Each structure stands twice: as C-alpha cells, then as structure tokens.
Amino acid sequence: MKLPANKFTLFAAVWLAAGIYALIFRESGNAPPPFPHFDKAAHFALFFAQIWLLAKAFIHDGLKIPYRGLLAFALLFAAGSEWAQAAFTATREGSVGDGIADMLGASAALWLAAKTAAVKKTARRPSAQ
C-alpha cells in the first residue's frame, strides 16, 4: 500500500508519533480519570483519528481506500502498542479491552471514510438530465 503524498499523510505521521509518545513514552500520572473507562474512550479516539487521517489522504487524492490495509495497520498498531505498554512502562498495562477500543475506533473511522467517499463520488458524477 503506497500512501499518497499530501497534507493528510503528513498529519497522520505526526498523529502516529504523538500517539506512540502518549501510549509508550509518557508515563501515566496519579490523577484519577475524569470518568470511568476514560482510557477506552481515549484509545477509541486515538485510533479513530489515526485511521481517519490515513483514509482522508486517499479520499483527498481521489484514490480507492485500502480498507484491508488500514485495518491490518490498525491491528498491528493496537497489538504492538498494548504489548509495548505492558513490556516497557511501569505505570501502564497492556489490555485486551484497550485493543478492542482501538479496533472499534479504527472501524468507525473506516465506516465514516466509506460514507464520505461515496458522497464525494456521487458529487463528482455529472447528473443526467
């Protein structure tokens, strides 16, 4: 899968670096979360944004979205980040629940991307009169 060279690919790369930093290199603090299961919402949002930015890069250039490739990337990133949190951090742990939240966020982003691409495709079609 070759990524398009546009601003959304750049945004996705920056978001990926920030996500890796937040998940692995930044230790969690002692403050209680704002609401129960806040970490699941954060994982969902992190993966939603990552996959949306990658899909948007394809949409922006009018290319077909590589759904399987993006899902495979999300699964590898989810598994890798959960493993790294368990192996390399003292204040975080790997969690199947977090991995599920990651994949739900990625799936929601791909659903939105499919709807957005369909609307753009319909808008590009000349109307028959």
Coordinates of C-alpha atoms in Angstrom, one line a residue:
M1 CA 0.0 0.0 0.0
K2 CA 1.6 3.3 -1.2
L3 CA 0.5 6.3 0.8
P4 CA -0.5 9.4 -1.1
A5 CA 1.8 12.4 -0.7
N6 CA -0.5 15.1 0.7
K7 CA -1.1 17.1 3.9
F8 CA -3.3 14.4 5.4
T9 CA -0.5 11.8 5.2
L10 CA 1.7 14.3 7.0
F11 CA -0.9 14.9 9.6
A12 CA -1.3 11.1 10.0
A13 CA 2.5 10.8 10.5
V14 CA 2.5 13.5 13.2
W15 CA -0.5 11.9 14.9
L16 CA 1.2 8.5 14.9
A17 CA 4.3 9.9 16.5
A18 CA 2.2 11.7 19.1
G19 CA 0.2 8.5 19.7
I20 CA 3.4 6.4 20.2
Y21 CA 4.7 9.0 22.6
A22 CA 1.4 9.2 24.6
L23 CA 1.0 5.4 24.8
I24 CA 4.6 4.3 25.4
F25 CA 7.0 7.0 26.3
R26 CA 4.8 9.2 28.6
E27 CA 4.0 7.6 31.9
S28 CA 0.5 8.0 33.3
G29 CA 0.0 10.3 36.2
N30 CA -1.6 9.8 39.6
A31 CA -4.7 11.9 38.9
P32 CA -7.9 9.9 38.7
P33 CA -9.6 9.8 35.2
P34 CA -12.4 12.3 34.5
F35 CA -14.9 9.4 34.1
P36 CA -15.0 5.6 34.3
H37 CA -13.3 3.9 31.4
F38 CA -11.8 7.1 30.2
D39 CA -8.8 5.1 28.8
K40 CA -11.1 3.2 26.5
A41 CA -12.6 6.5 25.1
A42 CA -9.0 7.8 24.6
H43 CA -7.9 4.6 22.8
F44 CA -11.0 4.8 20.6
A45 CA -10.4 8.5 19.7
L46 CA -6.6 7.9 19.1
F47 CA -7.3 5.1 16.6
F48 CA -10.3 6.9 15.0
A49 CA -8.2 9.9 14.3
Q50 CA -5.2 7.9 13.0
I51 CA -7.2 5.8 10.6
W52 CA -9.4 8.7 9.5
L53 CA -6.4 10.8 8.6
L54 CA -4.9 7.9 6.6
A55 CA -8.2 7.3 4.8
K56 CA -8.7 11.0 4.2
A57 CA -5.3 11.1 2.5
F58 CA -6.7 8.6 -0.1
I59 CA -10.0 10.4 -0.4
H60 CA -8.3 13.7 -0.9
D61 CA -6.4 12.3 -3.9
G62 CA -9.5 10.6 -5.3
L63 CA -7.9 7.1 -4.7
K64 CA -9.6 3.9 -3.6
I65 CA -9.4 3.5 0.2
P66 CA -7.3 0.4 1.1
Y67 CA -9.7 -0.9 3.8
R68 CA -7.9 -4.2 4.5
G69 CA -4.5 -2.5 4.6
L70 CA -5.7 0.2 7.0
L71 CA -7.4 -2.4 9.2
A72 CA -4.2 -4.6 9.2
F73 CA -2.2 -1.5 10.2
A74 CA -4.6 -0.7 13.0
L75 CA -4.5 -4.3 14.3
L76 CA -0.7 -4.3 14.2
F77 CA -0.5 -0.9 15.9
A78 CA -3.1 -1.9 18.5
A79 CA -1.3 -5.2 19.4
G80 CA 2.1 -3.6 19.3
S81 CA 1.2 -0.6 21.4
E82 CA -0.6 -2.9 24.0
W83 CA 2.5 -5.2 24.1
A84 CA 4.8 -2.2 24.4
Q85 CA 2.8 -0.7 27.3
A86 CA 2.9 -4.0 29.2
A87 CA 6.6 -4.6 28.5
F88 CA 8.2 -1.1 28.7
T89 CA 6.1 1.1 31.0
A90 CA 5.8 0.9 34.8
T91 CA 2.5 2.8 35.1
R92 CA 0.6 1.3 32.2
E93 CA -0.5 -2.2 31.3
G94 CA -1.5 -4.0 28.1
S95 CA -5.2 -4.6 27.9
V96 CA -7.5 -6.6 25.6
G97 CA -10.2 -4.0 26.4
D98 CA -7.9 -1.2 25.1
G99 CA -7.2 -3.2 22.0
I100 CA -10.9 -3.7 21.4
A101 CA -11.4 0.1 21.8
D102 CA -8.6 0.7 19.4
M103 CA -10.2 -1.5 16.7
L104 CA -13.6 -0.1 17.3
G105 CA -12.2 3.4 16.7
A106 CA -10.4 2.2 13.5
S107 CA -13.6 0.6 12.3
A108 CA -15.7 3.7 13.0
A109 CA -13.2 5.8 11.0
L110 CA -13.3 3.4 8.1
W111 CA -17.1 3.4 8.2
L112 CA -17.1 7.3 8.1
A113 CA -14.5 7.2 5.3
A114 CA -16.7 4.9 3.2
K115 CA -19.7 7.2 3.6
T116 CA -17.6 10.3 2.8
A117 CA -16.0 8.6 -0.3
A118 CA -19.5 7.6 -1.5
V119 CA -20.8 11.1 -1.1
K120 CA -17.8 12.6 -2.9
K121 CA -18.1 10.0 -5.7
T122 CA -21.8 10.9 -6.2
A123 CA -21.0 14.7 -6.2
R124 CA -18.3 14.2 -8.9
R125 CA -20.7 12.3 -11.2
P126 CA -22.3 14.6 -13.8
S127 CA -26.1 14.5 -13.4
A128 CA -28.1 13.0 -16.3
Q129 CA -30.7 15.5 -17.5

